[in-house]
Coordinates of C-alpha atoms in Angstrom, one line a residue:
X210 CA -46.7 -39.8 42.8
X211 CA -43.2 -40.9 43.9
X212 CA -41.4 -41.3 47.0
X213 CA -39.7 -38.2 48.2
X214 CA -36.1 -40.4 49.4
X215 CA -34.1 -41.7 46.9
X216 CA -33.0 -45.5 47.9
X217 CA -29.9 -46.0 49.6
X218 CA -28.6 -48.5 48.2
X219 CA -27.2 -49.5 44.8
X220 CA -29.6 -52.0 43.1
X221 CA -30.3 -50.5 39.3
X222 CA -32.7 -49.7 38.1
X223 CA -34.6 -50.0 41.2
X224 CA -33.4 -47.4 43.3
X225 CA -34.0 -44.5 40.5
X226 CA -37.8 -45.9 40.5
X227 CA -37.8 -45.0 43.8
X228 CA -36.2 -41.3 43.4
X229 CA -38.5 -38.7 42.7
X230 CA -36.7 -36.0 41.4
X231 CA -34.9 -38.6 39.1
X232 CA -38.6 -40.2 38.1
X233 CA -39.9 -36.7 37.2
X234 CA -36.7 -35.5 35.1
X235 CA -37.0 -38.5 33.4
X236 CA -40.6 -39.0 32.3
X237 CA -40.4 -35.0 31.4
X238 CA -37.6 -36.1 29.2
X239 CA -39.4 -38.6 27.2
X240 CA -41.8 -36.0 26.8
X241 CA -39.2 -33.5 25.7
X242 CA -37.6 -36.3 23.5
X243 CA -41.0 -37.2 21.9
X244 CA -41.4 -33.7 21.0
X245 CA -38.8 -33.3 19.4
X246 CA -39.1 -35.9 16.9
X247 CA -42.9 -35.4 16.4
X248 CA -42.1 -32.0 15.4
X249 CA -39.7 -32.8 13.0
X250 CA -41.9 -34.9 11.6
X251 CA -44.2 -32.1 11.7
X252 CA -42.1 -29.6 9.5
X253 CA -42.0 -31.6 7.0
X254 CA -45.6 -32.3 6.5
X255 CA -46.4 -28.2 7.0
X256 CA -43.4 -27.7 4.6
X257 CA -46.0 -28.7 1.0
X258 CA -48.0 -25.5 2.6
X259 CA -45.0 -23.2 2.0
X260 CA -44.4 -21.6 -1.2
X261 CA -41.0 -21.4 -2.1
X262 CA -38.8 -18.8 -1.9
X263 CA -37.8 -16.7 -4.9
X264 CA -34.7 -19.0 -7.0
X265 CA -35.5 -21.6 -4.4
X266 CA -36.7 -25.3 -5.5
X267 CA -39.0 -27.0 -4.1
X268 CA -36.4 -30.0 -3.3
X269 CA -33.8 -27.4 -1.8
X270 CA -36.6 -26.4 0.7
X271 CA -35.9 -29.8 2.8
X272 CA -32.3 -29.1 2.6
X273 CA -32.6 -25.5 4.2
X274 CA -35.4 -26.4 6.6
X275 CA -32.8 -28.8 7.8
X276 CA -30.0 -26.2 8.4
X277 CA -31.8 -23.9 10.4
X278 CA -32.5 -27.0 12.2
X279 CA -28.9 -28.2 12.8
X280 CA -26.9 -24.9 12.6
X281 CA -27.8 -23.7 16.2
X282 CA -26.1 -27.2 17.3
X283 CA -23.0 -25.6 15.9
X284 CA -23.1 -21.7 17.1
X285 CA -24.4 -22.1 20.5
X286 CA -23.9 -25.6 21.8
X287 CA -21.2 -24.2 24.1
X288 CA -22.9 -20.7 24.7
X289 CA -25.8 -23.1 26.0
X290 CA -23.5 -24.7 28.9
X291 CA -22.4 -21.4 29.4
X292 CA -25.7 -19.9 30.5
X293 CA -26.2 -23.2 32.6
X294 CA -23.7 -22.5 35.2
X295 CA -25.0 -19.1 35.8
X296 CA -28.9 -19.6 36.2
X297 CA -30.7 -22.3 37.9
X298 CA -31.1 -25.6 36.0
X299 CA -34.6 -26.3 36.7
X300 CA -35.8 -22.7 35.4
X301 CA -33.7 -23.6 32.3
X302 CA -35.2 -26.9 31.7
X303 CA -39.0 -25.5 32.2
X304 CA -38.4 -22.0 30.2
X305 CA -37.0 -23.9 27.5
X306 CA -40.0 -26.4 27.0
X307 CA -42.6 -23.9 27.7
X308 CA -41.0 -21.5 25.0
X309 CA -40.9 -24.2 22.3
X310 CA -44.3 -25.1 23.4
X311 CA -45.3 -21.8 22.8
X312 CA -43.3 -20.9 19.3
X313 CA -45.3 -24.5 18.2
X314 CA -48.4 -23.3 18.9
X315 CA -48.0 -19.9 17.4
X316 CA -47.1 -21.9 14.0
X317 CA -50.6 -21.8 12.3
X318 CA -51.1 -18.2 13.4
X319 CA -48.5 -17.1 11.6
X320 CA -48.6 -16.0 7.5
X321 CA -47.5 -19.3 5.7
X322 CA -43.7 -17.9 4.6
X323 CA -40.9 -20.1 4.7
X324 CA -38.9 -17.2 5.5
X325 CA -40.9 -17.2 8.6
X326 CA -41.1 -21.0 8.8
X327 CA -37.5 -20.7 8.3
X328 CA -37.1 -18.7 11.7
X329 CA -39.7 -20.2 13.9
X330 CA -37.4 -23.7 13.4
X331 CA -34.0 -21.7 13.9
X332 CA -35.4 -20.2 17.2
X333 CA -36.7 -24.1 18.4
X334 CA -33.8 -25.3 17.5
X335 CA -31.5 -23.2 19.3
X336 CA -33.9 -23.0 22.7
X337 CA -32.9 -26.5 22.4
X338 CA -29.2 -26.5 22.7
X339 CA -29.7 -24.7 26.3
X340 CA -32.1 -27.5 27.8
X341 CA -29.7 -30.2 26.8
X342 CA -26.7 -29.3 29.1
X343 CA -29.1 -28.2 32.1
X344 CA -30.7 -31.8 31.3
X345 CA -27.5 -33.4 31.5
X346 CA -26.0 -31.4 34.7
X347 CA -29.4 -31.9 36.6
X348 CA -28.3 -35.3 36.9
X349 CA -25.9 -35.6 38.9
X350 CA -27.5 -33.6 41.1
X351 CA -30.5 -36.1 41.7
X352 CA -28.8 -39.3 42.1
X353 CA -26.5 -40.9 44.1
X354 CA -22.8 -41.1 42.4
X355 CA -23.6 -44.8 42.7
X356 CA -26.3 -45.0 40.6
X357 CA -25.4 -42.4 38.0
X358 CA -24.0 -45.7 35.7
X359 CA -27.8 -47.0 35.7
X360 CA -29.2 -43.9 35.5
X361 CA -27.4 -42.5 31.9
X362 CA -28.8 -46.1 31.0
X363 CA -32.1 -45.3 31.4
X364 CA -31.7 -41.6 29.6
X365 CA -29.9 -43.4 26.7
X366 CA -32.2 -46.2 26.6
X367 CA -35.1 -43.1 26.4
X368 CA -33.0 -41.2 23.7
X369 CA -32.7 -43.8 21.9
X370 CA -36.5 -45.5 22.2
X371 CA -37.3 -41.6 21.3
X372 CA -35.6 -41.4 18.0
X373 CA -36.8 -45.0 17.1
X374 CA -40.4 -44.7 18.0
X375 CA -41.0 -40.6 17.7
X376 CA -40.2 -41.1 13.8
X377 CA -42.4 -44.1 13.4
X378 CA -45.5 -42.8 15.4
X379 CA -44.9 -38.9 14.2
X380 CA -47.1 -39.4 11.4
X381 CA -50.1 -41.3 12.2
X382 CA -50.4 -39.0 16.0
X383 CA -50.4 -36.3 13.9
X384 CA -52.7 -37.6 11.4
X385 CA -55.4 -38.2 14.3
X386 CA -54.5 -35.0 15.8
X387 CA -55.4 -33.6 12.2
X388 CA -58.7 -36.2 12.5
X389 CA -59.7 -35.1 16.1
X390 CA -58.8 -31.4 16.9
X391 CA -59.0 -29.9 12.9
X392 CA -55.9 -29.3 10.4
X393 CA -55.5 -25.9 10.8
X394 CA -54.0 -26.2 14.3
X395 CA -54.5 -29.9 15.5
X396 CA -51.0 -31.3 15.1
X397 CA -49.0 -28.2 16.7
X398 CA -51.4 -28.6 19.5
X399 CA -50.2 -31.9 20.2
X400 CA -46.7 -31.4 19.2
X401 CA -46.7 -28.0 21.8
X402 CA -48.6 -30.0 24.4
X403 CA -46.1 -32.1 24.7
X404 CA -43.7 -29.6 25.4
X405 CA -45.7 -28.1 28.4
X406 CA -46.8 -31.1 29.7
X407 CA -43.1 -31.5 29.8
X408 CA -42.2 -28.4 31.9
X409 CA -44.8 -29.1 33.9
X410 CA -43.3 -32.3 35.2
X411 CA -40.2 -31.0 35.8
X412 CA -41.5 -28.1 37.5
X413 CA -42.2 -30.3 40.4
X414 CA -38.7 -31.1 40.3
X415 CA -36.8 -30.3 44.1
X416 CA -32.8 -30.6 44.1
X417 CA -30.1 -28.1 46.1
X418 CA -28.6 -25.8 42.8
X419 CA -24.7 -25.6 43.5
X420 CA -23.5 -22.5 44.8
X421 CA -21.7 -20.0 42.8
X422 CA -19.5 -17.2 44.5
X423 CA -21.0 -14.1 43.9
X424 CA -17.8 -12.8 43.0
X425 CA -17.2 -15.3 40.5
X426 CA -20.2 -14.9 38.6
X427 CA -19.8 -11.5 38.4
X428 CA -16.3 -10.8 37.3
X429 CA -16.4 -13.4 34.3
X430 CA -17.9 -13.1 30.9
X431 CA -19.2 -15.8 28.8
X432 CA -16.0 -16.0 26.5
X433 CA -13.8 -16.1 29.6
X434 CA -16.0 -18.7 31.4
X435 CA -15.5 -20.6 27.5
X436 CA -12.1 -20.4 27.8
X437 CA -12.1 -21.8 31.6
X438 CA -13.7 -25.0 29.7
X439 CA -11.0 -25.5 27.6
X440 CA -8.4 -25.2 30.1
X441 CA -9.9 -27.6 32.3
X442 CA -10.3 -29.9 30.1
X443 CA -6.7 -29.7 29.0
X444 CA -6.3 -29.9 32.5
X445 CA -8.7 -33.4 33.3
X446 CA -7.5 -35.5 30.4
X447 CA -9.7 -38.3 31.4
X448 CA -12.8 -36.0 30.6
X449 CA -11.2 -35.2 27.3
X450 CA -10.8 -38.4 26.4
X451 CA -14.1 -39.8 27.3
X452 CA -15.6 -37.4 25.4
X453 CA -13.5 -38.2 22.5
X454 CA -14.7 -41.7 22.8
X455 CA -18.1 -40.3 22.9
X456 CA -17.6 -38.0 19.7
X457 CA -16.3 -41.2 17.9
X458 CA -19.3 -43.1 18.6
X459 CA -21.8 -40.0 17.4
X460 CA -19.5 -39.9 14.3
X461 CA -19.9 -43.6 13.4
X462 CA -23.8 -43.4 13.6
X463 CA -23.6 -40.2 11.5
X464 CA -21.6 -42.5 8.7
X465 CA -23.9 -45.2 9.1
X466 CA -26.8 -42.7 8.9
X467 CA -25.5 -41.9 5.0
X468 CA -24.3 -45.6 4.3
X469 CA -27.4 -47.2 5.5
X470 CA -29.3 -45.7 2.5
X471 CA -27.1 -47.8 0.1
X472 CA -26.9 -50.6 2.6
X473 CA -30.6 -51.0 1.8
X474 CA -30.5 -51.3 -2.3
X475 CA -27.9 -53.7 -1.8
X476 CA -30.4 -56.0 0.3
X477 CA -33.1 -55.3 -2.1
X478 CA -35.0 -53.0 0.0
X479 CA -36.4 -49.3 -0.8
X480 CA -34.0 -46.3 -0.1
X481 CA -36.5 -45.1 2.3
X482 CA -36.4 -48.2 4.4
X483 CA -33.0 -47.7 5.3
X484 CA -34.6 -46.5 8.3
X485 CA -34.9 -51.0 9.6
X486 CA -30.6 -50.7 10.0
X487 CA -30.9 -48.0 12.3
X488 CA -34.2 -49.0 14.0
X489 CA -32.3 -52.5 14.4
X490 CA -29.1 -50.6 16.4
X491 CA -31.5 -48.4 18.1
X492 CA -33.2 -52.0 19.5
X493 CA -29.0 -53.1 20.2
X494 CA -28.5 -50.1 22.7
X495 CA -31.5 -50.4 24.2
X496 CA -31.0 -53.8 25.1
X497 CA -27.1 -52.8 26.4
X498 CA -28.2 -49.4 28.1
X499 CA -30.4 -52.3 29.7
X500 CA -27.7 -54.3 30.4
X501 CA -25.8 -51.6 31.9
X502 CA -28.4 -50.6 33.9
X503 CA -29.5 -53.3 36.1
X504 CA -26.8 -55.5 36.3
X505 CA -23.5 -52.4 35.8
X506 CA -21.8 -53.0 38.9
X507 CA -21.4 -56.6 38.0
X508 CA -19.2 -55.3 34.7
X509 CA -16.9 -52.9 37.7
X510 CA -13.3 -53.1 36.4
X511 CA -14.1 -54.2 33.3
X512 CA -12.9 -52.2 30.1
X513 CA -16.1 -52.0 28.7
X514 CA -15.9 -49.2 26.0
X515 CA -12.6 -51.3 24.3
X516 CA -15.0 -54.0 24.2
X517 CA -17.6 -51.5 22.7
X518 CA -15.2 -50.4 19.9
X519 CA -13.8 -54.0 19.5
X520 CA -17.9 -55.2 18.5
X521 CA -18.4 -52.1 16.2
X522 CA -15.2 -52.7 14.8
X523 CA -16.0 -55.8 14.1
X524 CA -19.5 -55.5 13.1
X525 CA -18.1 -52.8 10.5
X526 CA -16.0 -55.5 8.8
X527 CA -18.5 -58.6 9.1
X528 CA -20.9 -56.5 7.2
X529 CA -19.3 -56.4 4.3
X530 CA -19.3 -60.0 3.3
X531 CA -23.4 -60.0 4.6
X532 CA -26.0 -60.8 2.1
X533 CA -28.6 -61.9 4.6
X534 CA -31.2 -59.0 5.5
X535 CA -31.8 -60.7 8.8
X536 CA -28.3 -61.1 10.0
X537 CA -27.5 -57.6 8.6
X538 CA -30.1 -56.7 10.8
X539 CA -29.0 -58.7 13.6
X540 CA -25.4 -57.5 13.4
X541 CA -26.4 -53.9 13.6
X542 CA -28.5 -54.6 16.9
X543 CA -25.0 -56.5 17.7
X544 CA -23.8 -52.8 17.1
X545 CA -26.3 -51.0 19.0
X546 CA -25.0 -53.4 22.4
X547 CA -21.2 -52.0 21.3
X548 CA -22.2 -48.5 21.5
X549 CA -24.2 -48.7 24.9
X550 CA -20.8 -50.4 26.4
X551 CA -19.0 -47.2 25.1
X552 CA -22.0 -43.9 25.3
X553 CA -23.3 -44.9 28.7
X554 CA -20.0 -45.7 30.8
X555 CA -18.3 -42.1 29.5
X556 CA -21.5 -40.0 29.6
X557 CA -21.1 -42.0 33.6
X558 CA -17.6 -40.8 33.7
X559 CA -18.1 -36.7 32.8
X560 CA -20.7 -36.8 35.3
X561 CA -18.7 -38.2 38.6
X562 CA -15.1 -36.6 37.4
X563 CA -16.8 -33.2 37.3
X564 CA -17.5 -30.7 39.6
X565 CA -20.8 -29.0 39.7
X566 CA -19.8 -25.6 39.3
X567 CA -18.6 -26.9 36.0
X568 CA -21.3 -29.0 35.0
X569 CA -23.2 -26.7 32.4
X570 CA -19.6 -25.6 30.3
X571 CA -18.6 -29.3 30.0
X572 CA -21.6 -30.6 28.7
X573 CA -22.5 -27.7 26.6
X574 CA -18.6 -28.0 25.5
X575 CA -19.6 -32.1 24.9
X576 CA -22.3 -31.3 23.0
X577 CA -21.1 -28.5 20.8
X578 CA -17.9 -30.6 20.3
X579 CA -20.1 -33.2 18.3
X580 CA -22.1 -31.3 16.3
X581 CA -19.6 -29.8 14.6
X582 CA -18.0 -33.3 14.6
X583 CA -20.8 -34.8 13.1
X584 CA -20.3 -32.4 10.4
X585 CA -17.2 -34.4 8.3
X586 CA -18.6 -38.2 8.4
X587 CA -22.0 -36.8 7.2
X588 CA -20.4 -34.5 4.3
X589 CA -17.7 -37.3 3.2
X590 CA -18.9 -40.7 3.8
X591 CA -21.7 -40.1 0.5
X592 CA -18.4 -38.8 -2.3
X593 CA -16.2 -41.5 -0.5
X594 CA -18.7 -44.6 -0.9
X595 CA -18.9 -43.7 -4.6
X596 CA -15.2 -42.8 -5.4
X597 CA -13.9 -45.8 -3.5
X598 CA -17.3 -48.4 -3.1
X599 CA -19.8 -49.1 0.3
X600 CA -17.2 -52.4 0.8
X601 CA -13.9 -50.3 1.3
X602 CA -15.4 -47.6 3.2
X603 CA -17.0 -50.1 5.6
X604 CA -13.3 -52.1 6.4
X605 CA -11.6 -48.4 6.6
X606 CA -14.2 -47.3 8.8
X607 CA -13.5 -50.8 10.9
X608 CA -9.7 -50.1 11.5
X609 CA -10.3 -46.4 12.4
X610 CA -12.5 -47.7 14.9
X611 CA -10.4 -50.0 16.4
X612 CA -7.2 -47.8 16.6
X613 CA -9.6 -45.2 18.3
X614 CA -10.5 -47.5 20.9
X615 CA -7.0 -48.9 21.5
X616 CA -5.6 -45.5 21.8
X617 CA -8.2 -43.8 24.1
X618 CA -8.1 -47.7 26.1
X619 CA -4.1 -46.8 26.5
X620 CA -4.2 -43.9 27.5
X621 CA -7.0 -44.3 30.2
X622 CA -7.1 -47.8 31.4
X623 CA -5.5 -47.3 34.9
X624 CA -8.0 -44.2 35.9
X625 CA -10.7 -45.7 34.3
X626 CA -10.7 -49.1 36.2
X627 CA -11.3 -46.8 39.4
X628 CA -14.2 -44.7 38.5
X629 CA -16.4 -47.0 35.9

């Protein structure tokens, strides 16, 4: 389906479309991706089949659907890039979609509970958190250092075209699903299909696995191979601080994720459209990861996640004095550009400053590091908006921004202007 050879050269986008391996982890992660969001979509259109728990209202039921869904994030993000390191990527990366393929389509055989509804989502959720660091590791390992700048733009262009379009088309796919296959099973069918058809791409998948000494493997256990991550970490600053940069970013969105629904009364629209602000700086990276992408070793030396900041920053305090719902929408995509400049040039850097062996703990690490981070903007932002007001939380959250980026700038700009 694809050349075997990846190109030799450095030209974009246009070398990955002619890598293979590259081609085949991709598409099987916009399947993946897709998944995802259709079945979240799907849980809560299952959920009005559930009778409540004993004590439990039917309004609270969202609320815990939604921690079994996020609490795996924050128990075994790490534990994820742990079991990474030790076992091949690929058999990670296929086991994990064929299992949530298979736990989806066991959903309508199981007794309508929401105890069992409950576990069903904790155990998809936390398959999950193991795919995601063997996703991010199997990178590296398909394309040329090189191209890895234009290749994190096309995964982040994906993640984000996945989160804007997988929300908006959940519904009506599984509406015809429930039209064409039946609605006792039809939309977990789909949802699960997409999972194996998934794991069946990147089955195909052919790249040399790092070796591990044997002696190595053997003599360390999982908290002693998580406390190896944080020494070398303390040990690779740069890392550290990209992924600092990195959690920043992810906290910002999870602030805009709660202000956004009181962005939208005061434009006049719905609370439940407050979904356009974040559609519209879905649309902005896309259009940067884009950017990045084709034309990234134009931007070499450049200190492209300051400028990131600097936009966001300034987006942040420009909003508050918007009353226009098509320049608020427009500044947000604006926003969307200043993210891409910071998430795809650090997600570049962890990549080439790490070594393979090490791969799986520091992107597990990464990614258990922001879930919990994401954690404090989403459970203050709502009291602080109403104790202080949406204007005075938007400047605050403007200068924290900025002396972010200035600081992690300082402190990196030298090493940075070698390896970006």
């Amino acid at each position: 389906m694809f050349p075997t050879e990846p190109a030799a050269v450095n030209n974009g986008f246009g070398a990955l479309l002619k890598n293979r391996g590259f081609m085949l982890l991709w598409i099987g992660q916009l399947l993946s991706q897709l998944a995802d969001k259709v079945f979240f979509v799907l849980l809560i259109a299952v959920l009005e089949n559930y009778p409540p728990l004993p004590g439990l209202a039917q309004n609270s039921m969202y609320s815990t659907l939604m921690l079994a869904f996020t609490i795996p994030a924050i128990l075994f993000g790490s534990a994820g890039g742990i079991f990474v390191d030790r076992f091949p990527k690929k058999l990670i990366m296929v086991g994990s979609d064929v299992v949530r393929g298979i736990l989806t389509l066991c959903l309508p055989l199981l007794p309508r509970q929401f105890l069992i509804l409950l576990i069903l989502t904790f155990a998809i959720s936390t398959v999950t958190q193991f795919f995601a660091p063997a996703e991010q590791a199997a990178i590296p390992l398909l394309v040329k250092r090189e191209n890895l700048l234009a290749a994190n733009a096309l995964f982040t262009s994906t993640m984000m075209g996945a989160l804007i379009v997988g929300f908006a088309i959940g519904e009506p796919i599984l509406s015809l699903a429930k039209s064409l296959m039946g609605e006792e099973y039809g939309q977990e069918v789909v949802v699960g299909g997409l999972y194996i058809l998934s794991a069946a791409l990147m089955q195909l998948i052919k790249f040399k696995e790092p070796k591990r000494p044997r002696e190595h493997r053997a003599s360390n256990h999982p908290w002693a191979e998580f406390t190896e991550s944080l020494r070398y970490l303390k040990q690779n600053p740069l890392i550290l601080n990209a992924m600092l940069q990195l959690t920043t970013l992810y906290c910002v969105f999870a602030a805009l994720t709660v202000l956004t629904i009181r962005l939208a009364e005061e434009f006049g629209l719905k609370e439940k459209q407050f979904g356009f602000f974040l559609a519209a700086a879905g649309v902005g990276m896309l259009i940067g990861a884009a950017i990045l992408g084709h034309w990234g070793d134009k931007f070499h030396h450049k200190p492209l996640p300051l400028i990131g900041f600097l936009i966001i920053a300034l987006v942040l305090g420009v909003f508050t004095f918007t009353h226009n719902l098509l320049l608020a929408l427009g500044l947000c995509a604006f926003l969307g550009v200043g993210a891409a400049l910071i998430g795809v040039p650090m997600q570049t850097l962890i990549q080439q400053q790490t070594p393979p062996t090490m791969h799986g703990k520091v992107f597990g690490f990464q990614n258990h590091a922001v879930n919990i981070a994401l954690a404090l903007p989403l459970a203050i932002t709502g009291p602080l908006t109403d104790a202080l007001g949406l204007r005075t939380v938007l400047v605050g959250m403007s200068i924290v921004v900025v002396i972010v980026g200035v600081w992690a700038w300082k402190n990196t700009r030298k090493v940075l202007q070698d390896v970006i």
